[in-house]
Short mmCIF file of C-alpha atoms in Angstrom, two decimals:
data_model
loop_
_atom_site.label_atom_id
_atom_site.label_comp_id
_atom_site.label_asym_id
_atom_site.label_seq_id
_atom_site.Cartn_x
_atom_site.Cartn_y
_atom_site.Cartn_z
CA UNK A 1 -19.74 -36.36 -30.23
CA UNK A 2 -21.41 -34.09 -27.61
CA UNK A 3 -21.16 -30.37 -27.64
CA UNK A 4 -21.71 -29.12 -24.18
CA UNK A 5 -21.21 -24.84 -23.01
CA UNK A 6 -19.23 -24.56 -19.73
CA UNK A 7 -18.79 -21.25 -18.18
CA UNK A 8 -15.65 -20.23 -16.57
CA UNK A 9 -15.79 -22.59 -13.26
CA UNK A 10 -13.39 -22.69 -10.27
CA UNK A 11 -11.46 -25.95 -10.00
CA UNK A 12 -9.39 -25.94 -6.25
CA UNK A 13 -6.69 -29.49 -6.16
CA UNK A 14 -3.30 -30.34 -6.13
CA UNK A 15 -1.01 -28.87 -9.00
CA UNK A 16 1.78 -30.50 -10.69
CA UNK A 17 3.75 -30.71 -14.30
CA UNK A 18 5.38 -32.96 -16.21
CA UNK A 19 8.82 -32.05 -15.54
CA UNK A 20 7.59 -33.81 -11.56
CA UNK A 21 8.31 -37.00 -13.38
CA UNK A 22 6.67 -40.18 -14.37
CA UNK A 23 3.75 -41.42 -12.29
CA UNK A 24 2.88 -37.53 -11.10
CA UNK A 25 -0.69 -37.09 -11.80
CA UNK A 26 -1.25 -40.33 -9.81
CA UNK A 27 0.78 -38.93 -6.81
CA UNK A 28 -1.19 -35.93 -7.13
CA UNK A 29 -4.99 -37.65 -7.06
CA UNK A 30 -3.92 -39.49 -4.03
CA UNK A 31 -2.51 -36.56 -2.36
CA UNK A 32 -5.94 -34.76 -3.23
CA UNK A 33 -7.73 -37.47 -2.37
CA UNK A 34 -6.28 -37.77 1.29
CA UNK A 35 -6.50 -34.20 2.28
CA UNK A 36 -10.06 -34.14 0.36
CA UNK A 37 -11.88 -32.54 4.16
CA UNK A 38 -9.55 -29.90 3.69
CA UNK A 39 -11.62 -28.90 0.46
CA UNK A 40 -14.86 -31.07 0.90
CA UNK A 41 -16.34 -27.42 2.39
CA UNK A 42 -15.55 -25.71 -0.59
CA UNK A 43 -16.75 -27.79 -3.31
CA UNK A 44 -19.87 -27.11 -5.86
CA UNK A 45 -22.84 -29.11 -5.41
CA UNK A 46 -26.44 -29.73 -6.82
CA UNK A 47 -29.43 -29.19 -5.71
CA UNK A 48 -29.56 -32.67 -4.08
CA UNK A 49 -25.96 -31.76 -2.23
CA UNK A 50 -23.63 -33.94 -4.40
CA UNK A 51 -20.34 -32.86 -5.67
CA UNK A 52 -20.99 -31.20 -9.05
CA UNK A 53 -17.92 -32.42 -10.87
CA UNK A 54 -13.75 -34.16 -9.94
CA UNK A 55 -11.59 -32.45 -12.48
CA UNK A 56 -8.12 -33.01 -13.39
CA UNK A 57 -7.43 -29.96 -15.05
CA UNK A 58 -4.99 -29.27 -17.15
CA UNK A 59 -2.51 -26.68 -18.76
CA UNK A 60 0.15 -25.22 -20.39
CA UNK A 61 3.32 -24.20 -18.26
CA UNK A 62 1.87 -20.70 -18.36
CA UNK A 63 -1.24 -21.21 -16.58
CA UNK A 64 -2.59 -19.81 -19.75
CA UNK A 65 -4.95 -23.06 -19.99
CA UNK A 66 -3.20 -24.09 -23.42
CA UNK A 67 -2.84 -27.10 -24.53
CA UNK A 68 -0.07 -29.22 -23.18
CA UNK A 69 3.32 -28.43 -25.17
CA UNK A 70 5.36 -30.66 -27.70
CA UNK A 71 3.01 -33.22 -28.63
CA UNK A 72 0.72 -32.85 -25.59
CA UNK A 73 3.78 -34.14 -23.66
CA UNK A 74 4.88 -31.12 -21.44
CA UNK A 75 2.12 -28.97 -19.17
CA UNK A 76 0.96 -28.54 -15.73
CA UNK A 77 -2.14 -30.78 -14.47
CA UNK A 78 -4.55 -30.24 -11.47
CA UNK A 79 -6.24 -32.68 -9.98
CA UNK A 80 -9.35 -31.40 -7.42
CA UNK A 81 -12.76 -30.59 -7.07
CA UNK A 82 -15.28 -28.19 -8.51
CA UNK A 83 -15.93 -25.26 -5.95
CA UNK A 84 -18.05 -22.24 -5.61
CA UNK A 85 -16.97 -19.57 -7.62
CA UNK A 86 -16.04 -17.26 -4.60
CA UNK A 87 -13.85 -19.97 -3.06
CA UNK A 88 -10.03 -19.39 -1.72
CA UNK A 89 -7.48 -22.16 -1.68
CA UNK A 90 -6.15 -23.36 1.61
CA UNK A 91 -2.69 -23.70 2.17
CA UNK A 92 -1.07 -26.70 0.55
CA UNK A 93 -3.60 -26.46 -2.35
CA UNK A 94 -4.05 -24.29 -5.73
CA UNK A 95 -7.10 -22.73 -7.22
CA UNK A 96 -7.20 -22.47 -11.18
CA UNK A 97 -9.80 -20.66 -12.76
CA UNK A 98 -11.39 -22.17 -15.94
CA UNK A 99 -12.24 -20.23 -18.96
CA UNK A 100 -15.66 -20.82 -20.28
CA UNK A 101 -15.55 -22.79 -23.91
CA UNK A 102 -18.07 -25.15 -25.65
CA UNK A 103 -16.59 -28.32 -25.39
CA UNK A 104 -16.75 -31.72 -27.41
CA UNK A 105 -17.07 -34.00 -24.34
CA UNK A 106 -16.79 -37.94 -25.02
CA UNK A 107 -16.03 -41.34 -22.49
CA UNK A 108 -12.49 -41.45 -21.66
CA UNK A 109 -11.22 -44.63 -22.52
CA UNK A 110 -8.09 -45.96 -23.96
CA UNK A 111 -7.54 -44.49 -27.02
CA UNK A 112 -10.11 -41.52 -26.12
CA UNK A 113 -7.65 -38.23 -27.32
CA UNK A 114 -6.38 -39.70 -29.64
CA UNK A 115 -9.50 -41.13 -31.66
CA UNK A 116 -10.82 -37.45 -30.45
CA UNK A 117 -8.15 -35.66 -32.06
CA UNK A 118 -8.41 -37.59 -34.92
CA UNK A 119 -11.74 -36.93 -35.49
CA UNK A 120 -11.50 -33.26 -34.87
CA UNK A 121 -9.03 -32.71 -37.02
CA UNK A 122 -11.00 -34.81 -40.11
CA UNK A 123 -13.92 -32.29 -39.36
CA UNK A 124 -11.62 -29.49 -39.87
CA UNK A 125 -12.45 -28.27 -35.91
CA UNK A 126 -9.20 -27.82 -33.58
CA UNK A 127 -8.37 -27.21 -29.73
CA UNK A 128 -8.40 -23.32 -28.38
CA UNK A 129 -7.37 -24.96 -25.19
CA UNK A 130 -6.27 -27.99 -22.84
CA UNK A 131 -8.10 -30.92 -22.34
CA UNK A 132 -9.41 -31.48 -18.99
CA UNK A 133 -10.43 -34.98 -17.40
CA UNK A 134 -13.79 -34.78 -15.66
CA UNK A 135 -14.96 -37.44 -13.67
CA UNK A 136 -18.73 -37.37 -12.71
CA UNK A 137 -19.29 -38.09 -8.97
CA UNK A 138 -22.80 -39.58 -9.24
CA UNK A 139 -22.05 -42.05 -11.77
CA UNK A 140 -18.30 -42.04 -11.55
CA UNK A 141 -17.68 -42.29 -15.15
CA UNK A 142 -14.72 -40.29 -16.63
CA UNK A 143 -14.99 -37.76 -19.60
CA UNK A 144 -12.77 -35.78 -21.61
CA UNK A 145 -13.56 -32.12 -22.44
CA UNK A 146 -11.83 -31.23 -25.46
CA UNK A 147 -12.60 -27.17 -25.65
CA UNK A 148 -13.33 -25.95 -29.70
CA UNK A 149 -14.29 -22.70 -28.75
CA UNK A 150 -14.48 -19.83 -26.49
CA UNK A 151 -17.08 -18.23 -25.09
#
């Protein structure tokens, strides 16, 4: 398990929730996905130029970055890009801004929350927050960030 501290970061995609149906987050990534030049301006990079970080964000149906409701069944999901912190959303699109929170960050894979969870709960640690999906550009392996505290 890795503990990683994330600032508060600015995360500009295509928002959705639960209540949009089965299959929605999908829908949502490919709408993100073809109007990414609408964004591609806006987005963080590194010193080498590359995208910083492909979130799918996610939280309660508050905006109050919760974790999802009933069983981690019901909340709202955003799936976009890392920006610069000063950046505005263009029309069509939604900007969420993270709070900052040390995270335990492991491979998604099937069974991922779950195991995570598990875990988490056996070590007597819980979530102050919703789990986000991170996918890293340069590799383009996915992650879960599974926030245990605030910062």
């Amino acid at each position: 398990m890795i503990k990683v501290i994330k600032k508060a970061f600015v995360v500009i995609g295509k928002e959705g929730s639960t209540l949009d149906g089965a299959g929605f987050i999908q829908k949502l990534w490919d709408d993100a996905n073809g109007h990414f030049s609408e964004v591609a301006h806006l987005a963080k990079k590194d010193t080498n130029g590359n995208i910083v970080g492909i979130w799918g964000a996610m939280s309660d149906g508050s905006h109050a970055f919760n974790a999802w409701e009933d069983g981690f069944s019901k909340g709202l999901y955003l799936a976009g890009v890392e920006c610069v912190d000063n950046a505005e959303a263009p029309a069509g699109w939604t900007k969420w801004i993270i709070p900052g929170y040390e995270y335990i960050v492991v491979e998604n894979h099937n069974g991922a929350f779950e195991d995570t969870i598990k875990q988490m709960n056996e070590e007597g640690m819980s979530l102050v927050g919703a789990v986000h999906d991170y996918t890293d550009p340069a590799t383009g392996k996915g992650y879960m960030y599974f926030p245990i505290r605030e910062i």
